[in-house]
Short mmCIF file of C-alpha atoms in Angstrom, two decimals:
data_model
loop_
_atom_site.label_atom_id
_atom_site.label_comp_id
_atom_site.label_asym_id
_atom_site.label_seq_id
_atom_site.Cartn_x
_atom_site.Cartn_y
_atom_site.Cartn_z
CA UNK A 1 -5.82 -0.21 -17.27
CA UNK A 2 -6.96 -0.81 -13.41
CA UNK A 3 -3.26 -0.38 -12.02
CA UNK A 4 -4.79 -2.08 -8.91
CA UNK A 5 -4.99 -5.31 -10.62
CA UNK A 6 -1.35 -5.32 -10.42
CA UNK A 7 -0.02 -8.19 -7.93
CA UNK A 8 1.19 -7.20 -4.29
CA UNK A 9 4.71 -8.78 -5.49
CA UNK A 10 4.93 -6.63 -8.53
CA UNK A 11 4.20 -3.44 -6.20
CA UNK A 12 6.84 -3.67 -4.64
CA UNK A 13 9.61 -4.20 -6.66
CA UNK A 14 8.61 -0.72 -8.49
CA UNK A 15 10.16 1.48 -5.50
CA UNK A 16 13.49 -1.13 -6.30
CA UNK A 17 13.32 -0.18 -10.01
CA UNK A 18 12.44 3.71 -9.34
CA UNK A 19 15.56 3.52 -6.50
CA UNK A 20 18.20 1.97 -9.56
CA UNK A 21 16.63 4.77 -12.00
CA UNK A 22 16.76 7.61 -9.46
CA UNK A 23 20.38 6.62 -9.35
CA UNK A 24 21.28 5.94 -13.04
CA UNK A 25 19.30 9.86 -13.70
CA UNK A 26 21.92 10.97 -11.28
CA UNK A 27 24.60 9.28 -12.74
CA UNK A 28 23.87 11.80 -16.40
CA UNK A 29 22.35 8.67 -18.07
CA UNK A 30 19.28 9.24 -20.18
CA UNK A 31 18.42 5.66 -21.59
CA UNK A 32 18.21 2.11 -20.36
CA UNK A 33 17.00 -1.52 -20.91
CA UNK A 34 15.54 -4.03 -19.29
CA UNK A 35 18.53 -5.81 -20.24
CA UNK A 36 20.83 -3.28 -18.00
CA UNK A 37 17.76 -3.16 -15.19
CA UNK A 38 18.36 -7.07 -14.67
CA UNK A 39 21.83 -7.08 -14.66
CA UNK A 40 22.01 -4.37 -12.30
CA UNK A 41 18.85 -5.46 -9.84
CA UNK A 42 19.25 -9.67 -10.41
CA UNK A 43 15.57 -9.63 -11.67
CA UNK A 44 14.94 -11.36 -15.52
CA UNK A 45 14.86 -8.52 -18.42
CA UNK A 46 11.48 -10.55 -18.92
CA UNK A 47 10.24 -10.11 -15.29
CA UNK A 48 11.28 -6.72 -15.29
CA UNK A 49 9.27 -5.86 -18.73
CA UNK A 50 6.15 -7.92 -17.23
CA UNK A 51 6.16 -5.66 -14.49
CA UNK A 52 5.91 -2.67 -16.04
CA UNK A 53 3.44 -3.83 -18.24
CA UNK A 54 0.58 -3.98 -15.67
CA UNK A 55 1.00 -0.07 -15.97
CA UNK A 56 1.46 1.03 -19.13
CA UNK A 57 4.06 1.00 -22.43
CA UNK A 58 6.75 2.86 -20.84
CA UNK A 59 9.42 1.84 -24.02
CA UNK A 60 9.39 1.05 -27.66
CA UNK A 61 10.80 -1.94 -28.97
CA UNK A 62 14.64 -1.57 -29.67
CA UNK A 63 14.83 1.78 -28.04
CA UNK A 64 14.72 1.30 -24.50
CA UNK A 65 13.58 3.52 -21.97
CA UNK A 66 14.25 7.04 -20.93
CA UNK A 67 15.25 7.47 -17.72
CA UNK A 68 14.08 10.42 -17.10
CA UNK A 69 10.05 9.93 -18.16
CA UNK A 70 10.16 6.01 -16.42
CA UNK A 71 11.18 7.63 -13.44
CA UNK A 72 8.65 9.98 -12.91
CA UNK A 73 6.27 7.36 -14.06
CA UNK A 74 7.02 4.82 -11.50
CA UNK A 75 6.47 8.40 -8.89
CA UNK A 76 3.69 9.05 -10.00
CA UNK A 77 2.02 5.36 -9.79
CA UNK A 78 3.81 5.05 -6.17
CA UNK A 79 1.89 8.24 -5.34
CA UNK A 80 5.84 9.89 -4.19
CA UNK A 81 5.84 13.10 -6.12
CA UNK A 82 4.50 14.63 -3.38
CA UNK A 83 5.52 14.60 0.29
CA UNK A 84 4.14 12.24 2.88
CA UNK A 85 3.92 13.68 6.39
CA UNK A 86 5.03 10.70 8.58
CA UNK A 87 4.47 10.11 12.36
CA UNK A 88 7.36 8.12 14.06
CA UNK A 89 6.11 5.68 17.76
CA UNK A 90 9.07 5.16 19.56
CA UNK A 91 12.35 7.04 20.83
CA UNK A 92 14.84 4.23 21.52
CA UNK A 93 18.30 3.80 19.58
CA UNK A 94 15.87 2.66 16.48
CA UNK A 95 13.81 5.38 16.97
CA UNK A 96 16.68 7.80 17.05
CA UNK A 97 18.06 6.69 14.13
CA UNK A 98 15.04 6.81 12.02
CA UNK A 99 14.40 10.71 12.79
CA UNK A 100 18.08 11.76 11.68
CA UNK A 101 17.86 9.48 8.61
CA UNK A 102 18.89 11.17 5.53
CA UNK A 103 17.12 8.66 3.34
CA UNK A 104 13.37 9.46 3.42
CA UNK A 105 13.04 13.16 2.16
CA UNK A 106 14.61 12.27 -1.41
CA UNK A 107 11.77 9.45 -1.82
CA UNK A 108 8.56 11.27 -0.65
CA UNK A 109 8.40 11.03 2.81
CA UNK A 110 9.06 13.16 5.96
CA UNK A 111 8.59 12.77 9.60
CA UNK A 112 6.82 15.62 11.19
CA UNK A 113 6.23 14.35 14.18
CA UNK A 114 8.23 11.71 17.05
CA UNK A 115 5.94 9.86 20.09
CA UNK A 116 7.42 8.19 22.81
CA UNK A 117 5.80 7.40 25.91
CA UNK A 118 8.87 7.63 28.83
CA UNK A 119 8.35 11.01 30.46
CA UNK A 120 12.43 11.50 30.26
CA UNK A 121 12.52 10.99 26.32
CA UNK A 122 9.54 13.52 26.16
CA UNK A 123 10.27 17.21 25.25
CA UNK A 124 13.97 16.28 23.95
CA UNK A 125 14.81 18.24 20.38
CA UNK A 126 15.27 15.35 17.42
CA UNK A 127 16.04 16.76 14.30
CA UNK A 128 14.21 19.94 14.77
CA UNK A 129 11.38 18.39 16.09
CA UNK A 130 10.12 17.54 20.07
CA UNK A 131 9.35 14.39 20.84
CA UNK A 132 6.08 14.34 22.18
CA UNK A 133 4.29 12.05 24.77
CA UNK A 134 1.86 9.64 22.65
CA UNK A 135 -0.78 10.80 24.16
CA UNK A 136 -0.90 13.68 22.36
CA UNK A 137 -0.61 11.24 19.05
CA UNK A 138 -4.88 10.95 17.88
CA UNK A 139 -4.33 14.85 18.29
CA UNK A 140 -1.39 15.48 15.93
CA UNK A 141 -2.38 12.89 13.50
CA UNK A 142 -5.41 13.97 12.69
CA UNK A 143 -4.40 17.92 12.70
CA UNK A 144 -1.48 17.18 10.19
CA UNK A 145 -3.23 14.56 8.30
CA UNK A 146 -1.20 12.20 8.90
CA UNK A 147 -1.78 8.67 6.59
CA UNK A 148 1.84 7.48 7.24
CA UNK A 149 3.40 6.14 10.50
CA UNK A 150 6.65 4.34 11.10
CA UNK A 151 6.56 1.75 14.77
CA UNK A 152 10.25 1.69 16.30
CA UNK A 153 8.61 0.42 19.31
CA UNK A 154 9.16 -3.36 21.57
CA UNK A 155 6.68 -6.08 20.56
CA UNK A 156 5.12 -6.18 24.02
CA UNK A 157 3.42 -2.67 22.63
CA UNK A 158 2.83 -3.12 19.14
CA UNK A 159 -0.26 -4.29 19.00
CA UNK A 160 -1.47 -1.24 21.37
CA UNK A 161 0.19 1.31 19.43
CA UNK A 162 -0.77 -0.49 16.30
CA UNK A 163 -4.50 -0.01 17.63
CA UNK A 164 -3.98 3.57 18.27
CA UNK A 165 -2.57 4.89 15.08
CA UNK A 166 -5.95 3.04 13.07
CA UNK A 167 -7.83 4.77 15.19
CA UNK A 168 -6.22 7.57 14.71
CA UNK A 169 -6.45 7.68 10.97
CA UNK A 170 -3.05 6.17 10.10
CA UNK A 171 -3.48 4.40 6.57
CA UNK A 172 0.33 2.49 6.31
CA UNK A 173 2.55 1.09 8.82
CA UNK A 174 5.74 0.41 8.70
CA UNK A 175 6.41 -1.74 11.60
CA UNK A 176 9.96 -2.52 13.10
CA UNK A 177 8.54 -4.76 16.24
CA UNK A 178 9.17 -8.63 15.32
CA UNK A 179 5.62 -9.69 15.80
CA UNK A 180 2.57 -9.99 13.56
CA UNK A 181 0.38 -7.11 14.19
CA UNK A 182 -3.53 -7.46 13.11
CA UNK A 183 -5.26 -4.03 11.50
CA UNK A 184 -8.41 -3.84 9.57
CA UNK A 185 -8.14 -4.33 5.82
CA UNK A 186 -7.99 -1.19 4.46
CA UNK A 187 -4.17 -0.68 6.77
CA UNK A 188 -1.55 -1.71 5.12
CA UNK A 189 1.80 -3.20 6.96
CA UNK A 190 4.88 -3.78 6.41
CA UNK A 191 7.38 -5.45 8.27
CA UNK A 192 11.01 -4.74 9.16
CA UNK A 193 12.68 -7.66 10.86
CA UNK A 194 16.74 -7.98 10.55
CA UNK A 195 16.82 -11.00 12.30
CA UNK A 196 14.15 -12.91 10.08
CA UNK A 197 16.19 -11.78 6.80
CA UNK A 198 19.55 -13.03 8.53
CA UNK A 199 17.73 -16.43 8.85
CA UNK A 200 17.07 -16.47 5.17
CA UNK A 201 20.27 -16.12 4.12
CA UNK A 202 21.42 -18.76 6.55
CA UNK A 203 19.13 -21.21 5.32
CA UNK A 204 21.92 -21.12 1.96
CA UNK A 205 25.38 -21.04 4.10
CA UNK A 206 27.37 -23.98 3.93
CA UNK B 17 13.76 -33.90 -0.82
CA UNK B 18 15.91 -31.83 -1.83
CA UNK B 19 15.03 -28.49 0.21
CA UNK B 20 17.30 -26.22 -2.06
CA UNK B 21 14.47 -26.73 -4.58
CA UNK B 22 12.26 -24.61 -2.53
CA UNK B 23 11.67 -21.33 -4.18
CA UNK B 24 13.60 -18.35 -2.58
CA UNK B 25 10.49 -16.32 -2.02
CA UNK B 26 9.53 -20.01 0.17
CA UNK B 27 12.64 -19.76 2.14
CA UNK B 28 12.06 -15.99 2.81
CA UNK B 29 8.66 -16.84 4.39
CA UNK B 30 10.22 -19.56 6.60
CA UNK B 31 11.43 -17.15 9.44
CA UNK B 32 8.29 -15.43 9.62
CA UNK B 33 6.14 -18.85 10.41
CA UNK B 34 9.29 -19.79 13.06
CA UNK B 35 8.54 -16.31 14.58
CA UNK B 36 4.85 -17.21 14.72
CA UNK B 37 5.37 -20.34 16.43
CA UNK B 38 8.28 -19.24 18.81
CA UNK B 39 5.38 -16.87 19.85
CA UNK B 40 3.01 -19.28 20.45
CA UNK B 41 5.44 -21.71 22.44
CA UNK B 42 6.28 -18.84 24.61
CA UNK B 43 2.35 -18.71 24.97
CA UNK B 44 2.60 -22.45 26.19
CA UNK B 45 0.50 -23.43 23.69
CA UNK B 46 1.35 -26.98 21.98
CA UNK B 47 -0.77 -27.39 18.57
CA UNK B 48 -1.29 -25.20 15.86
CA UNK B 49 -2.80 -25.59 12.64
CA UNK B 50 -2.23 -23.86 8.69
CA UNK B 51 -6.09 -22.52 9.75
CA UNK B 52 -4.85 -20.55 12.67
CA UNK B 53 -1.30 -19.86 11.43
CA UNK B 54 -3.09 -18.06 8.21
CA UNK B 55 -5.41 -16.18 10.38
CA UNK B 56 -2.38 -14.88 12.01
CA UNK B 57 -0.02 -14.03 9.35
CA UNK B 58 -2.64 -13.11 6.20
CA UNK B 59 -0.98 -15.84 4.17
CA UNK B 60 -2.94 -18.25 2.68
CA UNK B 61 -3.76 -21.61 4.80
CA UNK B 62 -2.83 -23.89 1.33
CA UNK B 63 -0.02 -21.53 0.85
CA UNK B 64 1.11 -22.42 4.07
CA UNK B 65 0.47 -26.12 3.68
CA UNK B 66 2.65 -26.11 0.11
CA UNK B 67 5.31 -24.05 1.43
CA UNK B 68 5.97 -26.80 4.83
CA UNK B 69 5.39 -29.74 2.13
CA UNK B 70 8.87 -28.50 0.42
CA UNK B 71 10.69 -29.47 3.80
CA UNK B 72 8.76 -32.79 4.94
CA UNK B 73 5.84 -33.84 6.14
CA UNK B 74 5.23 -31.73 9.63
CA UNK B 75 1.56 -32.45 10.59
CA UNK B 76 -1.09 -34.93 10.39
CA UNK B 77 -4.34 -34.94 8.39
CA UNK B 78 -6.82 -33.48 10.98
CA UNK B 79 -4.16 -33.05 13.69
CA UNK B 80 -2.55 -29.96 13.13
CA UNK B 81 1.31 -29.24 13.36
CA UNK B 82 3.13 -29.42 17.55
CA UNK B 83 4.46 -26.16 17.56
CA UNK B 84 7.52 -27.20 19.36
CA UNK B 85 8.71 -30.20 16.57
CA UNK B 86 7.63 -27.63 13.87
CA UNK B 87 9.66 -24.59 15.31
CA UNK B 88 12.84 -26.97 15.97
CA UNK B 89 12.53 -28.21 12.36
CA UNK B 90 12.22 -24.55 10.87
CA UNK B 91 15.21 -23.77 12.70
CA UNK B 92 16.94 -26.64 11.88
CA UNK B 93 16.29 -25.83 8.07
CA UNK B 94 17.04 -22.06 8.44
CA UNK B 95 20.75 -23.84 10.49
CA UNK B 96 19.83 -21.33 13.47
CA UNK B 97 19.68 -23.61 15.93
CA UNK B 98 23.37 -22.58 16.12
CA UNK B 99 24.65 -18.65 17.42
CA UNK B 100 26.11 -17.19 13.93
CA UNK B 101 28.71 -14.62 14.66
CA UNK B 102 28.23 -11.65 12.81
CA UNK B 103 30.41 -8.50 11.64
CA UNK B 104 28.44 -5.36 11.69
CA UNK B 105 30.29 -2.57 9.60
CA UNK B 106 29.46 1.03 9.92
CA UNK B 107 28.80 2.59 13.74
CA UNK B 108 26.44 6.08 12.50
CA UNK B 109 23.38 5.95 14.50
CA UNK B 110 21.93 2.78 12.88
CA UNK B 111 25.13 0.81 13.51
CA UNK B 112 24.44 2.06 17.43
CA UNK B 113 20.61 0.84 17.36
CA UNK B 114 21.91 -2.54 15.34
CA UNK B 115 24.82 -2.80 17.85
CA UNK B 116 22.22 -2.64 20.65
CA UNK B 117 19.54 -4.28 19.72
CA UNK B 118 18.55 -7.15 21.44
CA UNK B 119 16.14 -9.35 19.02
CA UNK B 120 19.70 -10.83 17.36
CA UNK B 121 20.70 -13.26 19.93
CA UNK B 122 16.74 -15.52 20.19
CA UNK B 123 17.34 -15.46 16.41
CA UNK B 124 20.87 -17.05 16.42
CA UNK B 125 22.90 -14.29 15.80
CA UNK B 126 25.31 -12.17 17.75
CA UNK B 127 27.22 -9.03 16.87
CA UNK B 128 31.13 -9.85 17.26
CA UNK B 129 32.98 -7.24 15.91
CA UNK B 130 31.57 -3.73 14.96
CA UNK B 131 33.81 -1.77 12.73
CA UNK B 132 34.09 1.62 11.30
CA UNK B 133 36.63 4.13 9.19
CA UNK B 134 36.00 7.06 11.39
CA UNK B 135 38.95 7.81 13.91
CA UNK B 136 36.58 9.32 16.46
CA UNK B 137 34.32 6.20 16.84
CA UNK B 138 37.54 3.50 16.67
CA UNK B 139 38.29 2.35 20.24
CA UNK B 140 34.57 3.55 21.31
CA UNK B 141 32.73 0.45 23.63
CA UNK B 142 29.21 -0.35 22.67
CA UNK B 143 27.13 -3.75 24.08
CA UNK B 144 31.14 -5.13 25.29
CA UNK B 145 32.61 -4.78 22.40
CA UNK B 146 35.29 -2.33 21.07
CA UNK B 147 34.64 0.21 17.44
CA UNK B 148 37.71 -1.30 15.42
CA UNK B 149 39.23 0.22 12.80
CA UNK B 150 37.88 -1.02 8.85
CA UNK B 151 41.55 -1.99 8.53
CA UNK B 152 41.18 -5.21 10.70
CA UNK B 153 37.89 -6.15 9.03
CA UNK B 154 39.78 -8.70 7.47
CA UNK B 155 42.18 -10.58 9.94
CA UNK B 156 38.92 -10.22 12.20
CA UNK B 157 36.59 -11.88 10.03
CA UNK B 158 38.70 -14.93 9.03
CA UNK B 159 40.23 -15.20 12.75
CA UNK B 160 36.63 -15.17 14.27
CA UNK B 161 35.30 -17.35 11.04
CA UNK B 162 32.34 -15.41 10.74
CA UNK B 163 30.22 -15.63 7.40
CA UNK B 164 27.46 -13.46 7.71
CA UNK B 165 27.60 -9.21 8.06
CA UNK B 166 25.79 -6.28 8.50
CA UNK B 167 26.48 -3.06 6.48
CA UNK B 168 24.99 0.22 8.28
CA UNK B 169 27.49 2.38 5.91
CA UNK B 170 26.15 5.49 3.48
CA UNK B 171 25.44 4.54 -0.12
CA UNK B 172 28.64 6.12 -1.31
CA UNK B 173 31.09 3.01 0.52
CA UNK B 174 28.64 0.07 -0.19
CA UNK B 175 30.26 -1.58 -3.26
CA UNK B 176 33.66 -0.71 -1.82
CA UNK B 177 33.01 -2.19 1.61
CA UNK B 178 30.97 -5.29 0.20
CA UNK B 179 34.13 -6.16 -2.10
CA UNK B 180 36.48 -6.20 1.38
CA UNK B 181 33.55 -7.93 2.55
CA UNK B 182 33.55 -10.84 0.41
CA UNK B 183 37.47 -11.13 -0.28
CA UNK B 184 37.58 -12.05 3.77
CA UNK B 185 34.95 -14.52 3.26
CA UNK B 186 31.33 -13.41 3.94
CA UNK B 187 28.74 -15.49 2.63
CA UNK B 188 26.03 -13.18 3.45
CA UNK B 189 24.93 -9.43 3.50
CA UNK B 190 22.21 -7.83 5.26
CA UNK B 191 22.63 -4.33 3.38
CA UNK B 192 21.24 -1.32 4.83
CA UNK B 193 22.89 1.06 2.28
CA UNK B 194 20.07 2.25 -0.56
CA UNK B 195 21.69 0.91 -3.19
CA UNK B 196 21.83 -2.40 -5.38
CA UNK B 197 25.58 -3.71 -4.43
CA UNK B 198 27.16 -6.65 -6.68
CA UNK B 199 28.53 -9.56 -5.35
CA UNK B 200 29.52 -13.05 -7.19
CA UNK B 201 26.76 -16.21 -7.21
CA UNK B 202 27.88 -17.54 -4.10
CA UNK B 203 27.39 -14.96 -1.57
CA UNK B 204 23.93 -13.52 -0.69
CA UNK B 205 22.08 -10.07 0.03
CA UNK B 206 19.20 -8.72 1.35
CA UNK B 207 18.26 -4.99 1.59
CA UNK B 208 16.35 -3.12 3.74
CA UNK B 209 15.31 0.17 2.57
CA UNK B 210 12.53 1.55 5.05
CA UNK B 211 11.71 3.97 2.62
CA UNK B 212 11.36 1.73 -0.73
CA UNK B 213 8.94 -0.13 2.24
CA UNK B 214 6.25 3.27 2.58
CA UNK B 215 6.54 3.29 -0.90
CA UNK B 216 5.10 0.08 -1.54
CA UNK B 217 2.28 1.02 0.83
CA UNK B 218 1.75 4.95 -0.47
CA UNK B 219 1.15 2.96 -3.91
CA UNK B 220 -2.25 1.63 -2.30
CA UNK B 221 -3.54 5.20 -0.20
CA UNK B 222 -6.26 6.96 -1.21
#
């Protein structure tokens, strides 16, 4: 089974369904269905099985799945039982926010290292680390093997910063500027734009 | 045409193609075409075509699409060429950076009323506006008629402050808490969860 074959929509809905069983593991529960997946997530019990069949038979038929073992499945295909050493571009409010969140060590990922490039934001102390001038960034990445970087920077510099962290090394981006950036094939992107998801619930409203 | 046909995963694309062309108006260009627009966004130049050809008919054979009748339409089918008045609950750091941020307003949304439980950030200003107490989410919400909100809140409140969300009458949640919240048919969600985002790109790294 070539797990790559798997479609780009199907991807990511495992970190949803390894989220809901992270939570139901903490909750004391040891079995579920796709039937109490769906109901809790708003995906189809059939979707949901479909989905985990590009990967393997996680369930037998009338049992249900264990918690527990699906969990650390869906880690191990998402390549999170380790810890990803993440590089953060850009010390405004965002940026701020993003190095004190709470939410990234519990799901693989941790950021070692915070670039900005205004002299008065360099050498302040963000959660136990210094932000640093990006200058320095080629340097750092490359020394802590970096793969993983996270853009909390305007638009007007994405573009340049995105072209920085390729060359770099940087593998993944998740990028918070509301503009298309363009990277060579083998980067991946994601976007983060609050506005854009506002206007597609607005397109429903009455 | 009945545009409520269009697939949701249609709709969601629709503010990323208005972003593409508000960029290119601002670039004082005039005609695009589903060529150029894939080039720039990685999608598909027939998926592109099929998704416009749920909403009308917006170019001509051999013509292209004007970006400025195409952007007004998209807006006018995402209902932003109105200002939506929003509620954004929870004032941590990420409530701050939300509060803040500027990319709302060229979107057609502004932050109205920022609330929070904590006595120490009630009365606080931020961007004009005053911290209110969670206690006057409701006369707030249906005095200022706003239908859309923004929950920056810890996982632990979610379901409790999306119920007082949609008994005041929100329509629509953009949910920053890491957690699957239910809500009845008639209102709508959207997550973001940065880190569910690397996820979906560690799945791909060597």
């Amino acid at each position: 089974m070539d797990s790559n074959q798997a479609p780009d929509i199907v991807v990511g809905r495992l970190p949803i369904y390894l989220r809901a069983l992270t939570f139901m593991g903490e909750e004391g529960r040891e079995i579920t269905s796709s039937q109490e997946l769906s109901e809790r997530l708003g995906i189809s019990s059939a979707q949901i099985r479909k989905d985990f069949s590009h990967f393997g038979e996680f369930g037998k038929q009338g049992t249900g799945y264990e918690i527990a073992y699906l969990r650390d499945q869906l880690k191990r295909i998402l390549q999170v039982e380790r810890m990803w050493p993440v590089a953060l571009v850009g010390y405004g409010d965002l940026g701020h926010a993003l190095a004190n969140y709470g939410g990234f060590a519990p799901k693989g990922f941790e950021i070692v290292a915070v670039f900005d490039n205004d002299p008065a934001k360099i050498g302040q102390q963000v959660a136990g680390k210094e932000v640093l001038s990006i200058a320095e960034l080629a340097t750092i990445v490359r020394q802590k093997k970096i793969k993983v970087a996270i853009m909390a920077i305007p638009s007007s510099a994405a573009q340049q910063v995105a072209n920085m962290l390729v060359d770099s090394g940087i593998q993944a981006i998740l990028n918070y500027a509301p503009i298309n950036i363009s990277v060579p094939h083998n980067v991946r992107v994601q976007d983060i734009d609050p506005a854009a998801r506002l206007q597609h619930m607005t397109f429903y409203l009455k």
